[in-house]
Short mmCIF file of C-alpha atoms and ligand atoms in Angstrom, two decimals:
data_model
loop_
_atom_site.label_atom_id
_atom_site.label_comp_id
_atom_site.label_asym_id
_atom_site.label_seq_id
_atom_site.Cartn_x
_atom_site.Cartn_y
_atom_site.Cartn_z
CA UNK K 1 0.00 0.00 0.00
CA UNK K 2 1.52 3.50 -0.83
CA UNK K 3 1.44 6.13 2.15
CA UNK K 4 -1.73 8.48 1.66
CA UNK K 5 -0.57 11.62 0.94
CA UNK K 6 -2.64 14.54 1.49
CA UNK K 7 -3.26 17.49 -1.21
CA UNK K 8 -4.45 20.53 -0.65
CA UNK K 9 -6.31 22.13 -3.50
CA UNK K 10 -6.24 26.01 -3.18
CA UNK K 11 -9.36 27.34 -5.65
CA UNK K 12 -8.25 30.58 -6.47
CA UNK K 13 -10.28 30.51 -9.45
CA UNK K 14 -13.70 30.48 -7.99
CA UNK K 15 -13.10 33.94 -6.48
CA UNK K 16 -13.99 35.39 -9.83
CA UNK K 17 -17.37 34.06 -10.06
CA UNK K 18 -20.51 35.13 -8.08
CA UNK K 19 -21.02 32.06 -6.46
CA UNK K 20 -21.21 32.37 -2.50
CA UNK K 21 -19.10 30.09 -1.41
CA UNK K 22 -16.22 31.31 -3.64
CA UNK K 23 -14.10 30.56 -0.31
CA UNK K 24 -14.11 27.03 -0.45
CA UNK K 25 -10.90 25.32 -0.06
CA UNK K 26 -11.22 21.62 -0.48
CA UNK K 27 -8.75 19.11 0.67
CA UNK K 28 -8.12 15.88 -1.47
CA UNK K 29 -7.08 13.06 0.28
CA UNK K 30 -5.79 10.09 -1.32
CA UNK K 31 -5.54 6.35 -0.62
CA UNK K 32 -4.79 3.57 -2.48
CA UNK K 33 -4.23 -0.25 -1.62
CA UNK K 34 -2.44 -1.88 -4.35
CA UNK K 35 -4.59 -5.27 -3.66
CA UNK K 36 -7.45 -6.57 -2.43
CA UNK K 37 -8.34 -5.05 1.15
CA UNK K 38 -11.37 -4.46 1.42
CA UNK K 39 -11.37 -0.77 0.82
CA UNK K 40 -9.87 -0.07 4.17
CA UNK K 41 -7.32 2.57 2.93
CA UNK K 42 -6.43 4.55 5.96
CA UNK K 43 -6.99 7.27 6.60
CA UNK K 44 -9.87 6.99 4.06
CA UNK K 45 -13.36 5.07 6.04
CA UNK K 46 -14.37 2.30 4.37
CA UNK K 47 -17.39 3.05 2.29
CA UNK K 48 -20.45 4.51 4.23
CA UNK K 49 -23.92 3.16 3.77
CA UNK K 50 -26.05 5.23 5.23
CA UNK K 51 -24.44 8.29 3.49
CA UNK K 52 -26.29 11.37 1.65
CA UNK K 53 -25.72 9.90 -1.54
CA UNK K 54 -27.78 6.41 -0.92
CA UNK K 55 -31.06 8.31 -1.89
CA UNK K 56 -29.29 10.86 -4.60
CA UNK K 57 -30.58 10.16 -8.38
CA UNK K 58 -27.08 9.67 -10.34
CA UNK K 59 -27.68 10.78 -13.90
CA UNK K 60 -25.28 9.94 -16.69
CA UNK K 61 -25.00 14.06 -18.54
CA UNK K 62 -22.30 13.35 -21.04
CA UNK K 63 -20.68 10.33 -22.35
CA UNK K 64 -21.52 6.88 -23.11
CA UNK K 65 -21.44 4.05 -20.17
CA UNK K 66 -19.21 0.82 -21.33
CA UNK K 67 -21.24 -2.35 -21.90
CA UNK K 68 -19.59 -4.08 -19.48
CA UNK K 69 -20.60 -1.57 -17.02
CA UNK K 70 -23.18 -1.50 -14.23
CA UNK K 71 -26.00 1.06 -14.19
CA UNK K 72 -25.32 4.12 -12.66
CA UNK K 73 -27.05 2.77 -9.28
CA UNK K 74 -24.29 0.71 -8.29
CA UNK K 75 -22.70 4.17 -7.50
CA UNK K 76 -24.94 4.80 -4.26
CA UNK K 77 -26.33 1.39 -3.51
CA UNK K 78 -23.67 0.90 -0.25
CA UNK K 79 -22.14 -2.86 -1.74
CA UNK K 80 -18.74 -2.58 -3.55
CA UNK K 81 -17.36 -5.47 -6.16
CA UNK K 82 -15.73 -8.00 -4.44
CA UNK K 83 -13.09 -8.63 -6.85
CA UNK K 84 -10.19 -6.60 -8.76
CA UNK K 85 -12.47 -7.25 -12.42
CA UNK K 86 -16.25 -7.07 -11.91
CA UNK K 87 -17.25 -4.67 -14.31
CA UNK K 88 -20.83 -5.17 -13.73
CA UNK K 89 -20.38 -3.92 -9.58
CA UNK K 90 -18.84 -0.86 -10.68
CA UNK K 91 -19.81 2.42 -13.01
CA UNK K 92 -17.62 2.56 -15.72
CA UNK K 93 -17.70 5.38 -18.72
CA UNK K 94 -17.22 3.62 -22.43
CA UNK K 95 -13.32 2.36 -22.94
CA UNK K 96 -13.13 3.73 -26.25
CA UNK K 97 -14.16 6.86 -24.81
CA UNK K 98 -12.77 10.08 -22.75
CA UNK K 99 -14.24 9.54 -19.96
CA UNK K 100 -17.84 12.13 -18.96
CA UNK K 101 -20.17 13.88 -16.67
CA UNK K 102 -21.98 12.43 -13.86
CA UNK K 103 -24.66 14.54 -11.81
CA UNK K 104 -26.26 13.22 -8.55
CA UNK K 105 -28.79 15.19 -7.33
CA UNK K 106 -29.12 14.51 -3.32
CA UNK K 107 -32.90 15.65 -3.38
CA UNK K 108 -31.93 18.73 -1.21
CA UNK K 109 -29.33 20.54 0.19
CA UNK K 110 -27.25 19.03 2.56
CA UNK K 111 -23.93 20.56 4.21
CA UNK K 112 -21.43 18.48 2.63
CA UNK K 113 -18.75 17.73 5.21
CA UNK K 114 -17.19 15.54 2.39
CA UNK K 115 -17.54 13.21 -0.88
CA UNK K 116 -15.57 10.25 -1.41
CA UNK K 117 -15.30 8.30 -4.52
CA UNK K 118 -14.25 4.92 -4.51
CA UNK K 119 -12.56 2.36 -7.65
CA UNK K 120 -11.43 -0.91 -7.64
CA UNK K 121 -9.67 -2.51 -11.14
CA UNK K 122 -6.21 -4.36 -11.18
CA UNK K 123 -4.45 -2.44 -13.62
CA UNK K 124 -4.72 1.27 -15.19
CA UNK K 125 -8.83 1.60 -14.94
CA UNK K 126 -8.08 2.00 -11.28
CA UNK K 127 -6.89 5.42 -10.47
CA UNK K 128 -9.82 8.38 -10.67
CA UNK K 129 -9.25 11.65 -12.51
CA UNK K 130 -12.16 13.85 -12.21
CA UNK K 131 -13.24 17.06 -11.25
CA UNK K 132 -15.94 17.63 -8.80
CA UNK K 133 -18.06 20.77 -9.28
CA UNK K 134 -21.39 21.64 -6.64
CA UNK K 135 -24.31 23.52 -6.61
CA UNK K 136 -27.40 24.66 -4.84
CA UNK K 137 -29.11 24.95 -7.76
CA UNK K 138 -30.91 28.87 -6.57
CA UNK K 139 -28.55 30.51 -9.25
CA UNK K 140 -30.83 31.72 -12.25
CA UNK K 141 -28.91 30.34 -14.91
CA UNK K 142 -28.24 27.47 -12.99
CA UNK K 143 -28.01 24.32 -15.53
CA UNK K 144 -28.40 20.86 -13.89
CA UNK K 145 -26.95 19.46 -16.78
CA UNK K 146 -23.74 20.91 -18.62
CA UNK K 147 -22.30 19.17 -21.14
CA UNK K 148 -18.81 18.88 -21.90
CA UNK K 149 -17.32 21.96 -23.23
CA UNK K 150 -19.50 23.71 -21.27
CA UNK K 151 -17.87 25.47 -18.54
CA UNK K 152 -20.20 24.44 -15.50
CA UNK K 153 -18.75 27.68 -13.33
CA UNK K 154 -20.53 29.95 -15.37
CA UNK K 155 -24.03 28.01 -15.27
CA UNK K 156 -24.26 28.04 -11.01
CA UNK K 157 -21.95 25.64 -10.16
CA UNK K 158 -18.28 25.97 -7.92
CA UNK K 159 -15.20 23.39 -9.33
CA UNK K 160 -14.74 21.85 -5.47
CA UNK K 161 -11.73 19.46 -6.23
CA UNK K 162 -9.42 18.34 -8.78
CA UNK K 163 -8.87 14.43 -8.06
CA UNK K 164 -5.76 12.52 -9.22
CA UNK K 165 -5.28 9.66 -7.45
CA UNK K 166 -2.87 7.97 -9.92
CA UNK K 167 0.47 7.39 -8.34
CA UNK K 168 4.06 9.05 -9.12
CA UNK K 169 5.16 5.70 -9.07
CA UNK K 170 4.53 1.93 -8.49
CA UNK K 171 1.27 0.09 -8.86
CA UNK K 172 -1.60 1.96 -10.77
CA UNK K 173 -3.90 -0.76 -9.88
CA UNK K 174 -6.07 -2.02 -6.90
CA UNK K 175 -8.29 -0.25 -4.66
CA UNK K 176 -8.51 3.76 -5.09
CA UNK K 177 -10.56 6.18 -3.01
CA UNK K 178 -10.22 9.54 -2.75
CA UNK K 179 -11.88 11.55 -0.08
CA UNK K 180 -12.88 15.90 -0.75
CA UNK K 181 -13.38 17.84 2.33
CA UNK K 182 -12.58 20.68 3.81
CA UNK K 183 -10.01 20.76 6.60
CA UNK K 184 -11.23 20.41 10.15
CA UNK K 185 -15.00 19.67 11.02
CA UNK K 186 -16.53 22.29 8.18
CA UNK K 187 -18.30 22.00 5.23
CA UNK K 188 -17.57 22.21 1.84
CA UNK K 189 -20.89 24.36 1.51
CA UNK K 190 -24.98 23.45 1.16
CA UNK K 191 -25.60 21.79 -1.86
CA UNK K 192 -28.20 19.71 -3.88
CA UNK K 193 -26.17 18.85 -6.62
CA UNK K 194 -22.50 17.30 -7.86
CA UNK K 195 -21.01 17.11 -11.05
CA UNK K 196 -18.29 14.78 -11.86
CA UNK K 197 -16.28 15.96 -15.13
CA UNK K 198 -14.58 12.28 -15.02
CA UNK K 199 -11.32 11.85 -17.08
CA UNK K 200 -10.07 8.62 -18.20
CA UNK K 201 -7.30 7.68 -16.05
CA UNK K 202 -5.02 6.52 -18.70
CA UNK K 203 -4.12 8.36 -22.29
CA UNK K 204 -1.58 6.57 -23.65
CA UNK K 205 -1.50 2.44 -24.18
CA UNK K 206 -4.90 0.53 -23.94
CA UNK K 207 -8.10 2.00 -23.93
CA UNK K 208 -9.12 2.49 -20.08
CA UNK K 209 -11.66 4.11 -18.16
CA UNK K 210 -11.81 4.26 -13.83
CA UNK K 211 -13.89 1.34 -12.40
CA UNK K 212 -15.90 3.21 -10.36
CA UNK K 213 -17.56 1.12 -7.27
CA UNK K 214 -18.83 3.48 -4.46
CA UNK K 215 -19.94 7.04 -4.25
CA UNK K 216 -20.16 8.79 -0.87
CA UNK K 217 -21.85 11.92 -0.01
CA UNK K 218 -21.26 12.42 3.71
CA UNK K 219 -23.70 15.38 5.44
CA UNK K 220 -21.80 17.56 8.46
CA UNK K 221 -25.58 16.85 9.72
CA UNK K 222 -25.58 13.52 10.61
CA UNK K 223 -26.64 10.85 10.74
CA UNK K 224 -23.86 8.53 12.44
CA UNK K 225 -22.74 7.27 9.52
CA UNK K 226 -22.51 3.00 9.11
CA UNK K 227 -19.69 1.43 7.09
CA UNK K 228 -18.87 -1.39 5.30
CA UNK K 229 -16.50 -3.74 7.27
CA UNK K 230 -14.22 -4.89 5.26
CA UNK K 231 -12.98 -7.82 7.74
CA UNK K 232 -16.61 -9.08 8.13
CA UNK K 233 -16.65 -12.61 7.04
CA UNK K 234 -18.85 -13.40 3.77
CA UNK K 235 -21.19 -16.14 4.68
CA UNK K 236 -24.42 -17.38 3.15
CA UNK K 237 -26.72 -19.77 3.77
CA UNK K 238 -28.90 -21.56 2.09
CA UNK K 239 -31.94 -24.58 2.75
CA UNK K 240 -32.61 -27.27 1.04
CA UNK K 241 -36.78 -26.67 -0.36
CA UNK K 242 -37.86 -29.20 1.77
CA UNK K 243 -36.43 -27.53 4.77
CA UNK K 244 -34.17 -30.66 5.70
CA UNK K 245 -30.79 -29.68 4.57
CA UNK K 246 -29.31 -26.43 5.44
CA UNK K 247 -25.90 -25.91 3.23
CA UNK K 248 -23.04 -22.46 4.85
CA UNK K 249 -20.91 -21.38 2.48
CA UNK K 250 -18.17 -19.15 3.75
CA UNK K 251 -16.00 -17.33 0.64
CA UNK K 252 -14.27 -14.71 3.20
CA UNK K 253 -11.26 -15.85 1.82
CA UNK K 254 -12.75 -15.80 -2.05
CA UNK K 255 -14.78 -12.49 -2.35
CA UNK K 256 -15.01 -12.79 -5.28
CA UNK K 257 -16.63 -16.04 -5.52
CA UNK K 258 -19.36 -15.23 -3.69
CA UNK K 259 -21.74 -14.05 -6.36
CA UNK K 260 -20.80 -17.29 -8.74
CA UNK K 261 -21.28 -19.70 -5.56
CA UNK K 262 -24.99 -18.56 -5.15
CA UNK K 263 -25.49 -18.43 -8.73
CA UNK K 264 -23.83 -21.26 -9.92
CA UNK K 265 -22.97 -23.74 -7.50
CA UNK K 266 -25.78 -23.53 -4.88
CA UNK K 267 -28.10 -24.95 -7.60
CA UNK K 268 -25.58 -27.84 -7.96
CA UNK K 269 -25.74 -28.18 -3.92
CA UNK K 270 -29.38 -27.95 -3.49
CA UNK K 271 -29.96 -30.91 -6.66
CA UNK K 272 -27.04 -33.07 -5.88
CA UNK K 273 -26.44 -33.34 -2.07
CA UNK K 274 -30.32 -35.06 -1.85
CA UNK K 275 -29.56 -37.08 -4.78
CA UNK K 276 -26.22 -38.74 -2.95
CA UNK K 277 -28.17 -39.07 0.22
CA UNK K 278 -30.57 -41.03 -2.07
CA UNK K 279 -27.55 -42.59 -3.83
CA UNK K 280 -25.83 -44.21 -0.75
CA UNK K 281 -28.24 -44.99 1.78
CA UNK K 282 -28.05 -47.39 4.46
CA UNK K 283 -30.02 -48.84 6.98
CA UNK K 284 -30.64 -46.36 10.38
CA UNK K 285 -28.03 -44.07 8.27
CA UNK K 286 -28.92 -40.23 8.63
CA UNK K 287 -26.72 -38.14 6.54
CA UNK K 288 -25.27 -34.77 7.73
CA UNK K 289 -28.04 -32.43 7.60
CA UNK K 290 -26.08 -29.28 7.75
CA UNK K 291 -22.82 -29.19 5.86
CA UNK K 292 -20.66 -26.09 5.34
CA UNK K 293 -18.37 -24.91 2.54
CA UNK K 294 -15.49 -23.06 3.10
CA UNK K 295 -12.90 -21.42 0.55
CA UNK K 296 -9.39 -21.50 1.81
CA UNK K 297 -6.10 -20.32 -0.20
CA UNK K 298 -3.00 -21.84 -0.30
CA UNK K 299 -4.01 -25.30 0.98
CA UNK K 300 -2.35 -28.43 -0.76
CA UNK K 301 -5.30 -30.62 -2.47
CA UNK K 302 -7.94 -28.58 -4.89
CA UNK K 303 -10.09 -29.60 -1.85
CA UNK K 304 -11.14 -32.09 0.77
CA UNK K 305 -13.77 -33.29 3.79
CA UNK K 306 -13.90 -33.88 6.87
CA UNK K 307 -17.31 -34.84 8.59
CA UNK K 308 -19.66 -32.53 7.25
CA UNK K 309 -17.01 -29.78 6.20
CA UNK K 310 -15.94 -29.23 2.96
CA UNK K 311 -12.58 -26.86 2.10
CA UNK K 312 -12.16 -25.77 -1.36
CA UNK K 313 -8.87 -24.08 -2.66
CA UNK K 314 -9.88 -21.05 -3.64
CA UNK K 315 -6.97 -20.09 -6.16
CA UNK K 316 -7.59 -23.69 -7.85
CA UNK K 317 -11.88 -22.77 -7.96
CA UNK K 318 -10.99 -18.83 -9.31
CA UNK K 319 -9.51 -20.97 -11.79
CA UNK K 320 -11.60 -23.70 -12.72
CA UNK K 321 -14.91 -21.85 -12.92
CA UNK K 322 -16.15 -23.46 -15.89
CA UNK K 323 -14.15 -26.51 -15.61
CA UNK K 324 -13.67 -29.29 -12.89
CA UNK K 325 -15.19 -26.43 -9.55
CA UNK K 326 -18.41 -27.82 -10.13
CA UNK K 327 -17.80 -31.46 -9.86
CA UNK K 328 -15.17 -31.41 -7.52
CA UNK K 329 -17.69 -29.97 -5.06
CA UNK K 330 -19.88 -33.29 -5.96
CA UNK K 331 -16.87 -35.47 -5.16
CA UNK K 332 -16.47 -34.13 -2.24
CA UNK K 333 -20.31 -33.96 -0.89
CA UNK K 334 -20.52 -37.54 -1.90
CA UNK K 335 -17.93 -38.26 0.82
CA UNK K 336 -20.01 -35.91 3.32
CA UNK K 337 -22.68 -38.41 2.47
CA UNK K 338 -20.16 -41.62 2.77
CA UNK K 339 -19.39 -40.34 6.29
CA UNK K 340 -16.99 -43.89 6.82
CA UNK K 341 -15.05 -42.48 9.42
CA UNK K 342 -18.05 -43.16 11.71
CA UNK K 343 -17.47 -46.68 11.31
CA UNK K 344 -14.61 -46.23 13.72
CA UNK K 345 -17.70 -45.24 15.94
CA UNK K 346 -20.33 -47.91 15.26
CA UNK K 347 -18.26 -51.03 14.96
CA UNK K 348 -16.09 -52.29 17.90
CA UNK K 349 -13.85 -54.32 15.31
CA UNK K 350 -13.93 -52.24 11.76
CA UNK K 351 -12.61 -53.38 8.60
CA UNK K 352 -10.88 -50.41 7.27
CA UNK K 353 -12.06 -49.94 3.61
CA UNK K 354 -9.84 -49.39 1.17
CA UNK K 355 -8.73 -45.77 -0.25
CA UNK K 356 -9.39 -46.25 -4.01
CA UNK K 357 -13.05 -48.09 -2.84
CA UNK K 358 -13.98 -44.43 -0.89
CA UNK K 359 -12.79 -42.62 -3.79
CA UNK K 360 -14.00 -44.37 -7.03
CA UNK K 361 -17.06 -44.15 -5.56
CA UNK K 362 -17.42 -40.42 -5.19
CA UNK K 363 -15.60 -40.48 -8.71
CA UNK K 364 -18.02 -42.49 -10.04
CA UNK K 365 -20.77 -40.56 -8.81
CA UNK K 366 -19.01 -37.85 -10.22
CA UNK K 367 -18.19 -38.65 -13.74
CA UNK K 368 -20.81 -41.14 -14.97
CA UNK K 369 -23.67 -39.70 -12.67
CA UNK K 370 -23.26 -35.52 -12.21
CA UNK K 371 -21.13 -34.82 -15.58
CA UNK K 372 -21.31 -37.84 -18.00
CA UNK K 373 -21.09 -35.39 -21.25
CA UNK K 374 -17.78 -34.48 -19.90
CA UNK K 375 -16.54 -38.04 -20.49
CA UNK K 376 -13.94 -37.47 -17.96
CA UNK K 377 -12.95 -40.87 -16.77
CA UNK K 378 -13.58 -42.62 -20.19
CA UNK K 379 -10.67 -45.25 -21.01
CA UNK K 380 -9.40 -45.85 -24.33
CA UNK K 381 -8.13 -49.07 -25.55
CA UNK K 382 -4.85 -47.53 -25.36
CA UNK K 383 -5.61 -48.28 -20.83
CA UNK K 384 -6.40 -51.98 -21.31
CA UNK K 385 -2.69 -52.75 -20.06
CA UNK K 386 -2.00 -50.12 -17.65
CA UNK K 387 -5.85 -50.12 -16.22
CA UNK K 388 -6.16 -51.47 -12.15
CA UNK K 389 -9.54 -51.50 -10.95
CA UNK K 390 -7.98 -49.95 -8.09
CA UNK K 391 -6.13 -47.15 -9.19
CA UNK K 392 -8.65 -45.14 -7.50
CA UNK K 393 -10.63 -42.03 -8.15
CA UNK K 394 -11.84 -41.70 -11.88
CA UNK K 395 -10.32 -45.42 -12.84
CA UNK K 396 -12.11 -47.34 -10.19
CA UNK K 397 -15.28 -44.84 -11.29
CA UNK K 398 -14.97 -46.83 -14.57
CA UNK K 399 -14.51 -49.50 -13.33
CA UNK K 400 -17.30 -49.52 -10.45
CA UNK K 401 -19.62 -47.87 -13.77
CA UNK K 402 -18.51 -51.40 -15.64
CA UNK K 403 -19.95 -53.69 -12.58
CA UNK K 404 -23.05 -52.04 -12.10
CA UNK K 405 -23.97 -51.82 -15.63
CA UNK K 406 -22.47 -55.17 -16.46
CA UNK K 407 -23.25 -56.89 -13.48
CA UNK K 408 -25.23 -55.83 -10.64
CA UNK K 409 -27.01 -52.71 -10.50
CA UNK K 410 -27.02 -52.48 -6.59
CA UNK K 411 -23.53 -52.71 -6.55
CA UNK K 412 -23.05 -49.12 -5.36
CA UNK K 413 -25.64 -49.39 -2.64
CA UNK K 414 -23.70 -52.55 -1.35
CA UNK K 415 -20.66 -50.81 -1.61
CA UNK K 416 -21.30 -48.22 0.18
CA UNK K 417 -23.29 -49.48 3.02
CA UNK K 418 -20.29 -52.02 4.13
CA UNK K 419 -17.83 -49.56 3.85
CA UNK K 420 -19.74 -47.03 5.89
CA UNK K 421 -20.38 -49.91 8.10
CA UNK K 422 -16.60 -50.99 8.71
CA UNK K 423 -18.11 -54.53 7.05
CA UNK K 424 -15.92 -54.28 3.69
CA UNK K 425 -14.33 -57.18 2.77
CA UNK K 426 -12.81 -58.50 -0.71
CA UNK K 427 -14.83 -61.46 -0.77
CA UNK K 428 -18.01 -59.79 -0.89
CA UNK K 429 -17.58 -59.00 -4.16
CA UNK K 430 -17.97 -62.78 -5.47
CA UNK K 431 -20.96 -62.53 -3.17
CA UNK K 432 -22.72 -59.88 -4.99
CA UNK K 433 -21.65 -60.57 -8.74
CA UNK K 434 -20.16 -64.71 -8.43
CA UNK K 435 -17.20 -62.96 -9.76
CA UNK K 436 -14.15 -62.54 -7.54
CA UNK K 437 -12.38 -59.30 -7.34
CA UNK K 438 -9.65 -60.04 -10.03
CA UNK K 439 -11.40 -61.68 -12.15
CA UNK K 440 -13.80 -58.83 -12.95
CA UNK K 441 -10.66 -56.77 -13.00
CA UNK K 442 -10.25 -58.91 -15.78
CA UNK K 443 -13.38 -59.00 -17.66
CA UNK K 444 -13.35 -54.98 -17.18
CA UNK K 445 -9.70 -54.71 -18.95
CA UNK K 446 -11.37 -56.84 -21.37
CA UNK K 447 -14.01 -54.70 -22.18
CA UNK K 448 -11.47 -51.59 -22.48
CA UNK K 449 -9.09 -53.39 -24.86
CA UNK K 450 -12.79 -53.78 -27.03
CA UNK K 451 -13.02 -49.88 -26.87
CA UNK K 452 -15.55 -50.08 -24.42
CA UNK K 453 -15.08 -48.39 -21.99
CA UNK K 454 -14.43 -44.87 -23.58
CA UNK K 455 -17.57 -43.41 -21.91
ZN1 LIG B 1 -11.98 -37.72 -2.58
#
């Protein structure tokens, strides 16, 4: 994080119009956190939601918004984008464009103690260069609207602030905010309405404009203003329709996943947790009914369980969105669901079950149940030699696939009840198919080499 540095912004300009408040001296402080942190950029508050500007009416006066971009509410609606790239959370004037005029109109004057503006974008659509001009709107010519290339000073409006916050060095991007007020407890003056002349942050390389997520009006009149807290931890819950299941999911430590775990993956949790309850029942068996979700970084394995808690690595989900995040969650509710550690619990003498048995069955589950069209544990002929039934995860999913299409379709349920049980042994599987172990090992290889098994 760069040190804030403050900047004081003499207007000596103003004194030559007629507005009354031709005094105003406005301070620009500037903060900027080169990451993600929440936009807790000392000495700037975190954004306010309670502010002057939650019931303003922004209105776009000049330039074109990007199509990326959010509508101009997301400026005053007190939530800020919870990642460096979410165009959508943040107001955002057309790349390809220099940048425009905003106007909020607070609804009536209110003795501004200060306004803050606040940006989040990784790279050079961070920073903020704009120019903030007020009014009270009681001048005659006053124009609520000036274009650009209109000079808003002569149509009842006073330029407040010029804001810069791009840095003399270092890091353009990450969090920006940028805080206009006047030095010790006064106002900046009564005013209805602002005017931001924005200016694209960036003139030379790529086309950029400022990702702008938060606008704050604060009033010198109160109220006590409420803030975002940026170390509040992000958790949502959600319940199952039939009220049985209740499913936390905690992304404190993945932000931005928040948004695509509701959308996304909470339908896959609400469909496919009942379905492996269905899946692997056994007799007096109750299944978890509350399991939580938790994003961690840095951990070793994309993720794992333990009893009814699920940790997902969250650099390994930012980047598998559309690929394996999805079913890996599946895997790892199915072994929520297999709970066989309770065996150590309900048998005085278990059988431990074997590793690849535990996980070809949430594989299985997995790839020939949740996502067959993704053919993901499909052998070619090329496996026949190579191939063990227990290999584990998506090769014993084949190969557990092979035996209960091939040979008995309440394999799985067997399966899974002596294992949760402590009751697995080898010889069961002659039992249940007349076929020992190997030997279907064999007749599955067989059916491989025959291109078979390709999904
Ligand atoms: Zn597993």
């Amino acid at each position: 994080m760069h040190p804030s540095s403050i900047v004081p912004l003499l207007i000596g300009a103003i004194s030559l119009t007629l507005s009354p408040v031709l005094s105003a001296a406005a301070n620009v402080v500037k903060a900027q956190g080169s990451a993600e942190q929440g936009f807790k950029l000392d000495p700037i508050a975190p954004p306010a939601i309670n502010d002057a500007a939650a019931k303003a009416v922004f209105t776009l006066v000049d330039g074109a918004k990007d199509e990326a971009s959010g509508e101009l509410s997301v400026l005053n609606d007190g939530k800020v984008p919870t990642g460096a790239s979410q165009p959508a959370s943040n107001f955002i004037f057309d790349l390809g464009t220099p940048g425009g005029r905003i106007a909020a109109d607070l609804g009536e004057l209110v003795p501004v103690k200060s306004v803050v503006t606040y940006s989040w974008h990784g790279g050079i659509c961070g920073p903020q260069v704009y120019k903030l001009y007020a009014a009270n709107g009681r001048s005659k010519d006053f124009d609520p609207a000036p274009k650009r290339g209109v000079d808003p000073t002569k149509f009842g409006w006073v330029l407040l602030a010029n804001v810069d916050t791009r840095p003399e060095k270092g890091e353009v991007g990450g969090q920006h905010a940028a805080e206009i007020n006047n030095k010790g407890s006064r106002s900046l003056g009564d005013y209805r309405y602002l005017l931001f002349d924005v200016e694209r942050p960036s003139e030379s390389g790529p086309k950029a404009n400022t990702f702008f997520s938060e606008i704050d009006v604060i009033s010198a009149r109160g109220p006590e203003i409420e803030r975002l807290n940026p170390e509040a931890k992000i958790v949502r819950e959600y319940k199952s329709k039939d009220g049985k299941y209740r499913y936390i999911i905690i992304s404190t430590e993945a932000p931005d996943l928040t948004e695509w775990s509701e959308k996304e993956l909470v339908p896959v949790i609400l469909e496919w947790y009942p379905k492996l309850v269905e899946l692997l029942p056994s007799k007096g068996y109750r299944a978890p009914d509350v399991v939580t979700f938790e994003y961690k970084r840095g951990i070793g394995p994309p993720a794992y369980a333990a009893g009814n808690r699920i940790t997902m690595k969250t650099e390994f989900y930012q980047d598998q969105l559309t690929g394996e995040a999805k079913g890996c969650t599946v895997h790892e509710m199915g072994h929520v669901v297999q709970n066989y550690w309770r065996a150590n619990q309900t048998n005085r003498k278990p059988k431990e079950t074997p590793g690849w048995v535990t996980e070809g069955i949430c594989d299985y589950i997995r790839w020939f149940l949740f996502e067959p069209k993704s053919r993901g544990a499909g052998l070619g002929k090329d496996r026949a030699d190579s191939a063990k039934y227990s290999d584990s995860y998506r090769v014993t999913g084949n190969f557990i696939d092979w035996v209960v299409t091939e040979k008995d379709e309440g394999l799985l349920q067997k399966l899974n009840a002596v294992a949760r049980e402590g009751d697995y042994e080898e010889k069961l599987w002659k039992e249940w198919t007349g076929k020992t172990l190997e030997e279907l090992g064999e007749e599955w290889k067989t059916a491989i080499k025959r291109g078979k098994r390709e999904q």
